[in-house]
CSV table of C-alpha atoms in Angstrom, one decimal:
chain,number,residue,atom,x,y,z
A,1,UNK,CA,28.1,38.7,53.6
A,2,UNK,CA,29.5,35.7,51.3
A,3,UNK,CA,28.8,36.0,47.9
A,4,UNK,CA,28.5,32.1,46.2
A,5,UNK,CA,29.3,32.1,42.4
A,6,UNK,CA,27.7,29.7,40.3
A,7,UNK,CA,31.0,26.9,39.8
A,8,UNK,CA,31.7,26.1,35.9
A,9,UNK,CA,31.7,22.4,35.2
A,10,UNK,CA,33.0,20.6,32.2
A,11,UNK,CA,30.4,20.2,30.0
A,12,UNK,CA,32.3,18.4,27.2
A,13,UNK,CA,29.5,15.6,26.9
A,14,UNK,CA,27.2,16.9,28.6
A,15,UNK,CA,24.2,16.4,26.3
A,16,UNK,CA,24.6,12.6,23.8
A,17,UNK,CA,21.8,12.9,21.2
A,18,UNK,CA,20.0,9.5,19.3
A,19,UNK,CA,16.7,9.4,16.8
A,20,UNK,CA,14.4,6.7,16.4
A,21,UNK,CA,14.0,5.1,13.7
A,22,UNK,CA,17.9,5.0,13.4
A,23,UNK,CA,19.6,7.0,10.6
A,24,UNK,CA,19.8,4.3,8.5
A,25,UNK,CA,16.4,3.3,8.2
A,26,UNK,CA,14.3,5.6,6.0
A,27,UNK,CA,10.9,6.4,7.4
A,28,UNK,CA,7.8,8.4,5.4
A,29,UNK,CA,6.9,9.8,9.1
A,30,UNK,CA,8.0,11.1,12.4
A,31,UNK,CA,11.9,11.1,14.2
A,32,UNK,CA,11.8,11.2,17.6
A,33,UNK,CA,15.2,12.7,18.8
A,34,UNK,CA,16.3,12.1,22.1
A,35,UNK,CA,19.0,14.1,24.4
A,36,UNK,CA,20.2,12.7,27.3
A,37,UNK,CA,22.6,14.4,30.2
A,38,UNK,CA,25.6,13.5,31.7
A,39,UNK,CA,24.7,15.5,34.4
A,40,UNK,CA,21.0,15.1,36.5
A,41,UNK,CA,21.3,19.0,37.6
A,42,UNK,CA,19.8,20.6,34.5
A,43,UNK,CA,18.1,23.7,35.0
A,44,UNK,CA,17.1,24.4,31.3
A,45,UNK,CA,17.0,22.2,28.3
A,46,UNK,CA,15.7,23.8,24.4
A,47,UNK,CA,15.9,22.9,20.8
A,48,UNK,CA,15.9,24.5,18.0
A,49,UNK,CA,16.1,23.2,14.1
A,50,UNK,CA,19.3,24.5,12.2
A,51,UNK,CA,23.0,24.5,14.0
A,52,UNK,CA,23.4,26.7,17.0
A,53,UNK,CA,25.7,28.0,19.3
A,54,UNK,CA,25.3,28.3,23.0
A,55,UNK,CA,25.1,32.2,22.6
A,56,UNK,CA,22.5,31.9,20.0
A,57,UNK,CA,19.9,30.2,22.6
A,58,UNK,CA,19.3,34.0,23.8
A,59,UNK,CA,17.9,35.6,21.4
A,60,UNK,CA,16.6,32.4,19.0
A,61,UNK,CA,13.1,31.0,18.9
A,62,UNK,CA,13.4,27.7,20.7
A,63,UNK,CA,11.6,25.0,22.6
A,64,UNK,CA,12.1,24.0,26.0
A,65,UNK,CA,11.7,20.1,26.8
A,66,UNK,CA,10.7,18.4,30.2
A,67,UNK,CA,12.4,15.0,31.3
A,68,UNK,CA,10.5,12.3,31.2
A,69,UNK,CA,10.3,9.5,34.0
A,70,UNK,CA,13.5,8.2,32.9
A,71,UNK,CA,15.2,11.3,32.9
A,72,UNK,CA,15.4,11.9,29.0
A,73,UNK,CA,14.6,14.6,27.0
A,74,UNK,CA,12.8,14.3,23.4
A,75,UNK,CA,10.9,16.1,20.5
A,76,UNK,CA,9.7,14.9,16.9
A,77,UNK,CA,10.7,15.9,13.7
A,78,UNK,CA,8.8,15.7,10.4
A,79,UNK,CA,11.3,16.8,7.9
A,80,UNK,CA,15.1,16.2,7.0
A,81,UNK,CA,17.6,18.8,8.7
A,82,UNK,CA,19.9,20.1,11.7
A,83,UNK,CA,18.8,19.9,14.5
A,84,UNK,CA,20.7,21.7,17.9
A,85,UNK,CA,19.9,20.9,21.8
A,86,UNK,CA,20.9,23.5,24.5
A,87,UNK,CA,21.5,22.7,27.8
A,88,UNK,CA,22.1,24.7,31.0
A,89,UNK,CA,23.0,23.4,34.4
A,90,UNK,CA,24.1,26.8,36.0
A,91,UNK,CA,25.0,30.5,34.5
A,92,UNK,CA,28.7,29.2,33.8
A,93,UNK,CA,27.7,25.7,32.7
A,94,UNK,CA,26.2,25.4,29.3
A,95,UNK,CA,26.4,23.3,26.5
A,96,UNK,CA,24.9,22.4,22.9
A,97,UNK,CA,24.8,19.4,20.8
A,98,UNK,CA,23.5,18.9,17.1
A,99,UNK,CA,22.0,16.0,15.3
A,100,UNK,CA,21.6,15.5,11.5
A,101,UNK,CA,18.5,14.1,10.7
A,102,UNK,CA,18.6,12.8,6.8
A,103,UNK,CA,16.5,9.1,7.0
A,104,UNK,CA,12.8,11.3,6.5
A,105,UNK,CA,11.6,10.5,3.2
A,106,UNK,CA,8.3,11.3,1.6
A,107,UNK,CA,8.4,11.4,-2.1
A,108,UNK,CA,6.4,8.2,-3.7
A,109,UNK,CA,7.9,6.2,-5.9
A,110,UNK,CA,6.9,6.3,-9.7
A,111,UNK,CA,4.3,3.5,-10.3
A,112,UNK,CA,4.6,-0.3,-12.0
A,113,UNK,CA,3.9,0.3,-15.9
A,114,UNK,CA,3.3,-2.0,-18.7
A,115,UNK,CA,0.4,-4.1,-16.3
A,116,UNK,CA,-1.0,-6.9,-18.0
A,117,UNK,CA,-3.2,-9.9,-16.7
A,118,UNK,CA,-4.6,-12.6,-18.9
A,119,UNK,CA,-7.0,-15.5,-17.8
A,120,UNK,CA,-6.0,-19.3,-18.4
A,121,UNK,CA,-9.7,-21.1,-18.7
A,122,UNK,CA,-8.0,-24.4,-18.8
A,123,UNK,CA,-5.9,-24.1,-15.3
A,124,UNK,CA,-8.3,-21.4,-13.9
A,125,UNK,CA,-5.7,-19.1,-13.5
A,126,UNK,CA,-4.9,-14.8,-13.6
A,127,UNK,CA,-1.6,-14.0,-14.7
A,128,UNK,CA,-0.5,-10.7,-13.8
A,129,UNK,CA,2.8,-9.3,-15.1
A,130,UNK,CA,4.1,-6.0,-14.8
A,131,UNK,CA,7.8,-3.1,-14.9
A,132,UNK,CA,9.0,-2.2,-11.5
A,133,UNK,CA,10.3,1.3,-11.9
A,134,UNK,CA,13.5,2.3,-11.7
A,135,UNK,CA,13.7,3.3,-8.0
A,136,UNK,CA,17.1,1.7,-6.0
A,137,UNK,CA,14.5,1.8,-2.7
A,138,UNK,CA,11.8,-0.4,-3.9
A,139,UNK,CA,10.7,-2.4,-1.1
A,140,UNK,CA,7.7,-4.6,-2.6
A,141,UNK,CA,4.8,-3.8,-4.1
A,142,UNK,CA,0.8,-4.2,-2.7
A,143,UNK,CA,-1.7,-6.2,-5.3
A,144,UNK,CA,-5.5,-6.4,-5.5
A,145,UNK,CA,-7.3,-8.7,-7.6
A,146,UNK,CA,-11.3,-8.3,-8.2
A,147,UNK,CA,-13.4,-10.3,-10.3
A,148,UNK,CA,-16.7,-8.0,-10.3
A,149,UNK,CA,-17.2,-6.8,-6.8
A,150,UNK,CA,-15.4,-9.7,-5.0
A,151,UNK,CA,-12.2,-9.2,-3.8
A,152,UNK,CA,-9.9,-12.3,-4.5
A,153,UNK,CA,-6.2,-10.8,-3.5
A,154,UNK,CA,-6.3,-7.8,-1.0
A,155,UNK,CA,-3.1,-5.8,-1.0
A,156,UNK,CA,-1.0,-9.4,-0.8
A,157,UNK,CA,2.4,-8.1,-0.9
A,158,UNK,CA,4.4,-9.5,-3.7
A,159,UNK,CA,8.3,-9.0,-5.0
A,160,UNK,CA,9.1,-9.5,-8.6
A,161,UNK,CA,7.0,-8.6,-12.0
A,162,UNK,CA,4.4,-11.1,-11.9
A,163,UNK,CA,1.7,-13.2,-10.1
A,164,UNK,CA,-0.5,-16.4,-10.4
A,165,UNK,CA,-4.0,-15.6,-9.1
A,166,UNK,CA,-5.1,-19.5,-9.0
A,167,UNK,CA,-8.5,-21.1,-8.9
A,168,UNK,CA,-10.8,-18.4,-10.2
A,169,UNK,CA,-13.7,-19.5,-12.2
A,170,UNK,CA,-14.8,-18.0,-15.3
A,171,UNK,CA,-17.8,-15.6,-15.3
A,172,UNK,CA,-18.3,-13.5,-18.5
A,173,UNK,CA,-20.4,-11.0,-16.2
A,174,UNK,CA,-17.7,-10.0,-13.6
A,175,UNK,CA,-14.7,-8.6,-15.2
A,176,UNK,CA,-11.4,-9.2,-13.6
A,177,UNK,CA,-9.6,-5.8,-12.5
A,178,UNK,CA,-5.8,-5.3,-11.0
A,179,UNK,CA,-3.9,-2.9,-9.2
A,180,UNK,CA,-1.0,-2.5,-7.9
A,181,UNK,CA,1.2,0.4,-5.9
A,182,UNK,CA,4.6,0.6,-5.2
A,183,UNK,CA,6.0,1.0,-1.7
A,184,UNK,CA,9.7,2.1,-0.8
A,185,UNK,CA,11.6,1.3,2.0
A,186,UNK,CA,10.5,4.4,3.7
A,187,UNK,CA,6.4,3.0,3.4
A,188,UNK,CA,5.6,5.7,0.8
A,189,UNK,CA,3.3,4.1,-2.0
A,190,UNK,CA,3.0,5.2,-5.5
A,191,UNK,CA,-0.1,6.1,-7.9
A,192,UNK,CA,-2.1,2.7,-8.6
A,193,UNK,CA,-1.2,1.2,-12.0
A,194,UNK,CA,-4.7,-0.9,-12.7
């Protein structure tokens, strides 16, 4: 009778962990993180959110992931934190890796205030001025322009803190409404200032 022990490998790198959308740009929805081995023999792969040792992976509640076709390993995450993966290619060989995720933002910037818009008869022309707010992550903000029920600017995207709305005739029946939201760099959009 020959008894075979499982063999200990090095498993320094054994699991290299990315996200998508990268770290550095902000998103308002899902990160897909994604684990990928150094070694094709895995018998076991989990995560789990917070930081982990391979010891904890006993006894914590975890998830275990299945490779896809091109042999990678991934699971979404909808809010900021740690993030550990566990990998196991034998009873001696076992590993963990953690990821920071930090780009998931979903608080909505505070909306544009002090929105104007004023009517030029002789140039048939809106004016629309407004105050960005204070945010450092404004990305642009989303205008509509309605005289009555017709829609003359639908959600145009516009930088700044004003627009011409030209060739709009006068009609003392339809009023002219405006509104505008805020978007961030992540896509969250504010309350709309009309």
């Amino acid at each position: 009778k020959i008894d075979v022990e499982d063999v200990a490998f090095d498993v320094s790198g054994l699991i290299s962990l990315s996200q998508s959308p990268a770290s550095n740009v902000p998103t308002n929805a899902e990160v897909t993180v994604t684990a990928l081995l150094s070694r094709s023999d895995a018998q076991t792969v989990k995560w789990a959110a917070g930081t982990h040792t391979v010891e904890d992976f006993a006894t914590i509640r975890s998830t275990e992931l299945t490779a896809d076709e091109d042999g990678k390993y991934s699971f979404n995450v909808t809010e900021n934190g740690t993030y550990t993966v566990y990998a196991q290619c034998n009873s001696k060989s076992k590993a963990v890796n953690v990821i920071n995720v930090a780009n998931i933002d979903k608080v909505a910037p505070a909306a544009v205030t002090n929105l104007a818009a004023n009517y030029v008869y002789s140039s048939k022309r809106v004016n629309v001025s407004w105050v960005n707010p204070l945010v450092v992550d404004l990305n642009h903000l989303e205008i509509t322009v309605k005289q009555g029920d017709t829609v003359i600017v639908d959600k145009t995207s516009v930088t700044g803190t004003s627009i011409a709305v030209n060739n709009v005739e006068y009609n003392s029946e339809k009023e002219i409404s405006v509104s505008i939201e805020a978007v961030d760099n992540a896509g969250n959009h504010s309350a709309k200032a009309k």
